[in-house]
Structures are given as structure tokens and as C-alpha cells.
mmCIF file of C-alpha atoms in Angstrom:
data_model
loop_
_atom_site.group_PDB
_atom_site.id
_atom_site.type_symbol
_atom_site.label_atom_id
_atom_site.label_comp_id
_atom_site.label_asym_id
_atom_site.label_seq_id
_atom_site.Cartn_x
_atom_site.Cartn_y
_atom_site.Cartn_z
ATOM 1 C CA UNK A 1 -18.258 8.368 17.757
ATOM 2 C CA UNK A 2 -15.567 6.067 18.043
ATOM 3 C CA UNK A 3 -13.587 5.104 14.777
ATOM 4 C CA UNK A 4 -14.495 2.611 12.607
ATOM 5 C CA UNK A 5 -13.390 -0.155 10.007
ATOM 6 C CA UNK A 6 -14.340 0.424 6.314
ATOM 7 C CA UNK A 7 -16.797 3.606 6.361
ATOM 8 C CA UNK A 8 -18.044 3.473 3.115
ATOM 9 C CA UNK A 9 -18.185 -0.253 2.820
ATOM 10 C CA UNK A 10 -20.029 0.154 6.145
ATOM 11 C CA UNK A 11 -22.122 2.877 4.756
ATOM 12 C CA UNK A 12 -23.039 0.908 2.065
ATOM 13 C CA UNK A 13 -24.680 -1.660 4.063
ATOM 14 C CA UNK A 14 -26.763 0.259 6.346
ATOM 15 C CA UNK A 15 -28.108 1.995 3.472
ATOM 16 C CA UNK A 16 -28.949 -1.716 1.681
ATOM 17 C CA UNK A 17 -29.889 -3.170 4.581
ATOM 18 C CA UNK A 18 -32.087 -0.600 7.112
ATOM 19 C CA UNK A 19 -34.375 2.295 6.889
ATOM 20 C CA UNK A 20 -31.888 4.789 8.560
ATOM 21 C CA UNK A 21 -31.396 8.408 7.907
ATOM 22 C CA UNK A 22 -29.111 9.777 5.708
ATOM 23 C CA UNK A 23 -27.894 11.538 9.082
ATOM 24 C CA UNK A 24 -27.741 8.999 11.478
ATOM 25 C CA UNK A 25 -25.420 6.727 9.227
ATOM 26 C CA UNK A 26 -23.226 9.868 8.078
ATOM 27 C CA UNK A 27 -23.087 10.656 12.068
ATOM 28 C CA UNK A 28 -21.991 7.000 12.806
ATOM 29 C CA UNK A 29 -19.727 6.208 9.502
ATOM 30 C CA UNK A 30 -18.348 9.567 9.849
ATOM 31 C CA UNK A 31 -18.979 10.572 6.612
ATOM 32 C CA UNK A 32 -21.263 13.671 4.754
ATOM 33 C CA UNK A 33 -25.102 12.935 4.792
ATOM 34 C CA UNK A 34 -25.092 14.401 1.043
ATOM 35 C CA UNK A 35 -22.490 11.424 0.856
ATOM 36 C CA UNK A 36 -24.705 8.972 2.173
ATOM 37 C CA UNK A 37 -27.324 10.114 -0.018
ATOM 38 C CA UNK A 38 -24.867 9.833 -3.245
ATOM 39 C CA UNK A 39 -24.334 6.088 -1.915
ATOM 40 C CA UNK A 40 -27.962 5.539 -1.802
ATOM 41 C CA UNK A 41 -28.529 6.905 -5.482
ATOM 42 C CA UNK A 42 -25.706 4.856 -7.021
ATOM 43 C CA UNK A 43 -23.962 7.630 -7.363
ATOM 44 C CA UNK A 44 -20.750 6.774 -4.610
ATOM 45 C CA UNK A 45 -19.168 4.107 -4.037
ATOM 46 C CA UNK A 46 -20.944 1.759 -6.866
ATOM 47 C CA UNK A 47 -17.922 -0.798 -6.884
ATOM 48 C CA UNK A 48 -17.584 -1.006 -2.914
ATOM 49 C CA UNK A 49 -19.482 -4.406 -1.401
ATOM 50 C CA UNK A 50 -21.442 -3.835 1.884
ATOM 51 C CA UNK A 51 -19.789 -4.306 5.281
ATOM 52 C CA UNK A 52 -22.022 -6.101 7.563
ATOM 53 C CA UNK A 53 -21.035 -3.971 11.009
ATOM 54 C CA UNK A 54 -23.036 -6.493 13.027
ATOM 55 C CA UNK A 55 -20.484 -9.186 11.785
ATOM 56 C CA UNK A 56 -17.494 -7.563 12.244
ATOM 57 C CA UNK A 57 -18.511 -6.188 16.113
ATOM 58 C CA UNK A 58 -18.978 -2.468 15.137
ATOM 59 C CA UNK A 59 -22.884 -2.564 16.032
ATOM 60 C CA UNK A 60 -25.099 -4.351 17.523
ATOM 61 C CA UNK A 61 -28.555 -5.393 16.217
ATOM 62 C CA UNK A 62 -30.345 -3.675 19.177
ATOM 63 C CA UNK A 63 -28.643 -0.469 18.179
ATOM 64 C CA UNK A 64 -29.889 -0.635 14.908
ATOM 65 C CA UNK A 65 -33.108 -1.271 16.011
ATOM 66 C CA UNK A 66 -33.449 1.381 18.350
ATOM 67 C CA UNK A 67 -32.408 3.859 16.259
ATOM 68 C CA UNK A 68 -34.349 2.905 13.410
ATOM 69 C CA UNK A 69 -37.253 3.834 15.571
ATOM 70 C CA UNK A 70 -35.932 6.948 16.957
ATOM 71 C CA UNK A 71 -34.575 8.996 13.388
ATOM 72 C CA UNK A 72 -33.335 11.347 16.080
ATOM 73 C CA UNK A 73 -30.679 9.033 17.537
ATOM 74 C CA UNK A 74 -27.319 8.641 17.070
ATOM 75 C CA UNK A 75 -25.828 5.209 17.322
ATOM 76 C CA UNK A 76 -22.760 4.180 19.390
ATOM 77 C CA UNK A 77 -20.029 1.813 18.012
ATOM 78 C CA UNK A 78 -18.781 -1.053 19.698
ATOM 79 C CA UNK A 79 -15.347 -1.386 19.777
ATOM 80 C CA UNK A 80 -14.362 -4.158 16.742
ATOM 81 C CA UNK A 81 -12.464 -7.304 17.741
ATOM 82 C CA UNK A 82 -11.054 -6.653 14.686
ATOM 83 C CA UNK A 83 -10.136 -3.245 15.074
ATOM 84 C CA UNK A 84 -6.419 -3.821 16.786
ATOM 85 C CA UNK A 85 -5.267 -6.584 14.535
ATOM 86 C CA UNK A 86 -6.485 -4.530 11.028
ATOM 87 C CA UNK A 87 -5.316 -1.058 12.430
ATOM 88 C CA UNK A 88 -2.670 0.494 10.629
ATOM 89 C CA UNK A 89 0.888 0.817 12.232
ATOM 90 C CA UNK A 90 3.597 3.216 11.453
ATOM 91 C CA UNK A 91 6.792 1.528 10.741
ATOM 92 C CA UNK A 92 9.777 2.838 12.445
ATOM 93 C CA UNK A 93 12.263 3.577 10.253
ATOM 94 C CA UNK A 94 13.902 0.189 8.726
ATOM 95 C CA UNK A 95 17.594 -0.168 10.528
ATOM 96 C CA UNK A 96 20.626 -2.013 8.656
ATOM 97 C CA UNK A 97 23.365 -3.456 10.567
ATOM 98 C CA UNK A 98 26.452 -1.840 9.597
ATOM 99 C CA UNK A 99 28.188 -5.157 8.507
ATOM 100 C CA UNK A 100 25.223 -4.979 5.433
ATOM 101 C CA UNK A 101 25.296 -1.263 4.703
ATOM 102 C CA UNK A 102 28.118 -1.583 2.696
ATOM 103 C CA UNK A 103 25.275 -4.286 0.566
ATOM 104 C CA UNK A 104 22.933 -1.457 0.048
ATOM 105 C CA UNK A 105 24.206 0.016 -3.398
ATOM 106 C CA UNK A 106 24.319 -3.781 -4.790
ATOM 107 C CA UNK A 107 20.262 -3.998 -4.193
ATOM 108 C CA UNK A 108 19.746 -0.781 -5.308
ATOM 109 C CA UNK A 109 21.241 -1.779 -8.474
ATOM 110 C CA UNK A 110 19.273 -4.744 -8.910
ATOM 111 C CA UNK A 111 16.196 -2.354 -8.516
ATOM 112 C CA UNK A 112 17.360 -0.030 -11.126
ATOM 113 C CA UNK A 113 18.354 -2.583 -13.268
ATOM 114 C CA UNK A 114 15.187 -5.509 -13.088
ATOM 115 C CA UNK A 115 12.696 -3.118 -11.908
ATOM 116 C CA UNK A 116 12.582 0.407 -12.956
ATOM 117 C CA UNK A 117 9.095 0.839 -11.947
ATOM 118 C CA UNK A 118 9.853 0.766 -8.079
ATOM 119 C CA UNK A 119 10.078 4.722 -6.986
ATOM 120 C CA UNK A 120 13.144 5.551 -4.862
ATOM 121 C CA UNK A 121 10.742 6.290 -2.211
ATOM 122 C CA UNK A 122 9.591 2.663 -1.648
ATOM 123 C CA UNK A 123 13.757 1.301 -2.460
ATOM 124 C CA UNK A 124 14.263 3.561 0.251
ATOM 125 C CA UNK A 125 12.200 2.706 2.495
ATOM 126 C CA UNK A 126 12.841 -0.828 1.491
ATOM 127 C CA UNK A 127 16.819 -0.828 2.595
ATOM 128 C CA UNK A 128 16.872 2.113 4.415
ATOM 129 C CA UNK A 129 19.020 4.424 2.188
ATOM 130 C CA UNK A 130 18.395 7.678 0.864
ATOM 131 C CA UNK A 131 17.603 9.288 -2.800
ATOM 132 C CA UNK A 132 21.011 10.457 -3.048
ATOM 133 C CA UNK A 133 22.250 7.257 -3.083
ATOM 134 C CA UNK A 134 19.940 5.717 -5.101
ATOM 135 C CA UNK A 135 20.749 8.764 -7.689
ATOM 136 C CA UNK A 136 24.318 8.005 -7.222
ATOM 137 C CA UNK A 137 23.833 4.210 -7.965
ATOM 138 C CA UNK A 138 21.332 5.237 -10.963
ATOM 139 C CA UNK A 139 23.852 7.361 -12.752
ATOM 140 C CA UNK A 140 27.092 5.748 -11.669
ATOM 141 C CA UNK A 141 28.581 8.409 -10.570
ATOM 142 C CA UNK A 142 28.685 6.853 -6.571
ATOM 143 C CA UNK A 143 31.962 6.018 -5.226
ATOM 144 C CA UNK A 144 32.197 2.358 -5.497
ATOM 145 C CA UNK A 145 30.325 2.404 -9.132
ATOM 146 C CA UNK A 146 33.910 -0.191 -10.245
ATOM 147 C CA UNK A 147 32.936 -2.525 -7.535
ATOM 148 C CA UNK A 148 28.918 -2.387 -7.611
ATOM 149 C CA UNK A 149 26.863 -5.614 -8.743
ATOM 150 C CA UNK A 150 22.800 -6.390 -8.734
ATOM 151 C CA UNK A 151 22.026 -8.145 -6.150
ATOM 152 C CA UNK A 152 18.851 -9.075 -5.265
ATOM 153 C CA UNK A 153 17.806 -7.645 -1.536
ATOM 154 C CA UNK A 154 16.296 -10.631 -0.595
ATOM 155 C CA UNK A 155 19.712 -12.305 -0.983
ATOM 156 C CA UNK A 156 21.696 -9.636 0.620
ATOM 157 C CA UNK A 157 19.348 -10.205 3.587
ATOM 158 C CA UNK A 158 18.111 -6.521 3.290
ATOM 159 C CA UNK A 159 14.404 -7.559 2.913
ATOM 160 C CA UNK A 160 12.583 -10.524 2.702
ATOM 161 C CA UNK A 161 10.536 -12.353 -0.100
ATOM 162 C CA UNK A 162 7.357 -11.364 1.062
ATOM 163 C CA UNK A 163 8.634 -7.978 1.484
ATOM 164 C CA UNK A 164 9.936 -7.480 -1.792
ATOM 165 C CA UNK A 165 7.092 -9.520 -3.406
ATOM 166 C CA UNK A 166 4.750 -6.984 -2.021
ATOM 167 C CA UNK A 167 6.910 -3.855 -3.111
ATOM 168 C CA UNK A 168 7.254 -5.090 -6.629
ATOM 169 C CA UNK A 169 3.039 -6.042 -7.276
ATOM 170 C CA UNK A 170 2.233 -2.597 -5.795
ATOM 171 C CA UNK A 171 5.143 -1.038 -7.865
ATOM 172 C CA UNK A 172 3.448 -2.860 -11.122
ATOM 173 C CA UNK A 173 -0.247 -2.616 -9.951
ATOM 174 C CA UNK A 174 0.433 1.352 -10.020
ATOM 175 C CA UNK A 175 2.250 1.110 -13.426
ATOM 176 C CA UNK A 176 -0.683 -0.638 -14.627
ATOM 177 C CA UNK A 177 -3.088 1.764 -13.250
ATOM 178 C CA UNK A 178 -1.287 4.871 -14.707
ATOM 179 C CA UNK A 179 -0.468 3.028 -18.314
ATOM 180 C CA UNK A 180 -4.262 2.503 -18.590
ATOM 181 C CA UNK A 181 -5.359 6.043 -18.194
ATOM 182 C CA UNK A 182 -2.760 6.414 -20.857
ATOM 183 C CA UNK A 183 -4.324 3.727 -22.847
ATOM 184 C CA UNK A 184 -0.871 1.893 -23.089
ATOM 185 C CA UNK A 185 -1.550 -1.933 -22.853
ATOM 186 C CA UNK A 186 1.229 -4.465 -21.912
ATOM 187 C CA UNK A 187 1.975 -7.866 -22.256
ATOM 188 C CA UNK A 188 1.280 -9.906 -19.446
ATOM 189 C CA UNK A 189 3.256 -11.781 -17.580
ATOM 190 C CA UNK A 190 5.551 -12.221 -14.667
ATOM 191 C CA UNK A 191 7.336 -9.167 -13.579
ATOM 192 C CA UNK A 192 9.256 -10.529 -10.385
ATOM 193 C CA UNK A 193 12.538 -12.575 -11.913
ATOM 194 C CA UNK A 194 14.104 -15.309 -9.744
ATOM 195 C CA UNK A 195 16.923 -14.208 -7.906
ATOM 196 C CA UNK A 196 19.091 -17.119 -9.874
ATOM 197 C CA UNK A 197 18.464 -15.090 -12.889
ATOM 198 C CA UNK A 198 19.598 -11.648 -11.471
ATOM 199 C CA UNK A 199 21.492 -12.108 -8.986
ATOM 200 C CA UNK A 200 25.244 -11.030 -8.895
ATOM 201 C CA UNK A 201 25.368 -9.124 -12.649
ATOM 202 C CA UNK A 202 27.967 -6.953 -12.740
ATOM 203 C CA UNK A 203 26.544 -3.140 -12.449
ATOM 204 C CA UNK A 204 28.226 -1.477 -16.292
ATOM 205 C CA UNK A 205 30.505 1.485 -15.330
ATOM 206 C CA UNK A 206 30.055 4.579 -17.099
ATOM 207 C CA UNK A 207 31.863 5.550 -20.303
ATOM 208 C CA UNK A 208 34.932 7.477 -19.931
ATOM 209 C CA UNK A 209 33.763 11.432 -22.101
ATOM 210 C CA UNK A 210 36.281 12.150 -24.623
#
């Protein structure tokens, strides 16, 4: 079987839309039949929407038809037009030129500063620096604290808008998600600040310990 877009969502619509086993759509979605037969009670999956596989190039009405007939038969995908522009890639690891490495701690500072709720995984991934750093820059203990301002990445040229627009909504859409199994509610409202507002603050040094 070869792989296929959206399982479930496929799943879904097979089980809305044909008299198919149980079987031959687990065998084809690659899923459990007592999954299938969870989707078909209402049980799984009750807030995905159907994916026509017809429409998107995974099947083809004659294979449904045939196998409707035969409950024995196990249906063959096609191979989606879709499938090589919607497969996931895996990023290679983000490279900074050495003329804007020495830019890295500013960004990270704007991070800790406008948007706690980024993990240091993604700011790491983000300008390709590492948790001790962003620890360093967190606590001010890193080497150049006395020289270290916020700085927006996208004005660094570490990242660009849409890149840091997308790692701030996922950043706040997980926030959300975990304050509302806490039952914490928040005030809505924009969480990504123009870089005019943020950009270039000086980064407070830490208090001298009697």
C-alpha cells in the first residue's frame, strides 16, 4: 500500500460515502479496522471532515467500485499529484553567516523579553543557536550581557516575517491550548508587536550581589 495524504480524513470519507469493509479501508488508509469501526460509530475522529480520495488522485472511482463488489479486495493507491508538493521535508539545520552570529544573542533577547512563550527549542531552531546560549542570554550571565540589546530577528536578518509570524502563532496557539486545560482564560488580542516598538531596547544587566 503506498502512503497516503490525510488517513483519517480519508477514512472518514470512505466510511460516509461507500459500503466498504471495515478491513478493506483500514488495509488502504493504513489504519486499525477496530479504528475504522470507532470512525463509523462516531466514536473517532468526530471533528475531522471527509477527504474525498477521488479528488485529490489517491483512488480512482473504478477502484472503489471494484472493490465494493469484491469485500475480499484490497485497493491500490494512485500516487497523489499532491503528494510531492504537501510532503513533509526535513530542514537542514538553519546556517548563519558568521558576520550575523555575533546578532544572535540580540534576537534571543527580544524573544525572552516580548515573547516568553516561544520554547528555546523553536528560538533555536529559529537562529541556529543552542540552549546554552539562550540560558546565558536568559539569565545574563553570557559574556557580552553589557553590550546585549532586543532586537527583533526579522531585523537582524536572522529570520524572516513569515518565519517568525509562524513561530510566534504556534508558540501562542500552544499557550492557548495548555491555559485552557488549565481553565486560565486570556485577554485577546495581538501577541506579535511591531518591530518599531521593540526593536533596539537595551537588554537590563544583572544586579551586582552585595
Amino acid at each position: 500500500m503506498a502512503d497516503i495524504l490525510m488517513p483519517k480524513a480519508t477514512a472518514v470519507w470512505l466510511v460516509d460515502n461507500t459500503s466498504l469493509t471495515f478491513e478493506q479501508i483500514a488495509d488502504f488508509c493504513g489504519l486499525h479496522p477496530l479504528e475504522v469501526k470507532g470512525i463509523a460509530d462516531g466514536e473517532v475522529a468526530r471533528d475531522i471532515r471527509g477527504a474525498d480520495p477521488i479528488a485529490n488522485g489517491q483512488l480512482s472511482r473504478e477502484e472503489i467500485d471494484a472493490a465494493q463488489q469484491d469485500p475480499k479486495r484490497r485497493m491500490t493507491a494512485l500516487k497523489s499529484r499532491h503528494a510531492e508538493h504537501l510532503k513533509p521535508t526535513k530542514k537542514a539545520p538553519r546556517y548563519t553567516p558568521v558576520s550575523r552570529r555575533q546578532d544572535r544573542p540580540d534576537a534571543i533577547a527580544w524573544f525572552v523579553r516580548n515573547h516568553p512563550e516561544v520554547s528555546d527549542a523553536q528560538i533555536s531552531r529559529l537562529l541556529g543557536t543552542t540552549k546554552a546560549t539562550i540560558d546565558q542570554v536568559r539569565n545574563r550571565t553570557h559574556w557580552n550581557s553589557a553590550n546585549i540589546k532586543a532586537v527583533d530577528p526579522v531585523s537582524l536578518g536572522l529570520s524572516t516575517q513569515l518565519e517568525l509570524d509562524d513561530i510566534v502563532r504556534k508558540a501562542a496557539e500552544k499557550r492557548a491550548r495548555d491555559n485552557a486545560r488549565k481553565g486560565i482564560v486570556e485577554p485577546e488580542g495581538p501577541t506579535l508587536e511591531p518591530a518599531s516598538e521593540t526593536a533596539a531596547e537595551p537588554w537590563p544587566q544583572a544586579e551586582d550581589e552585595d
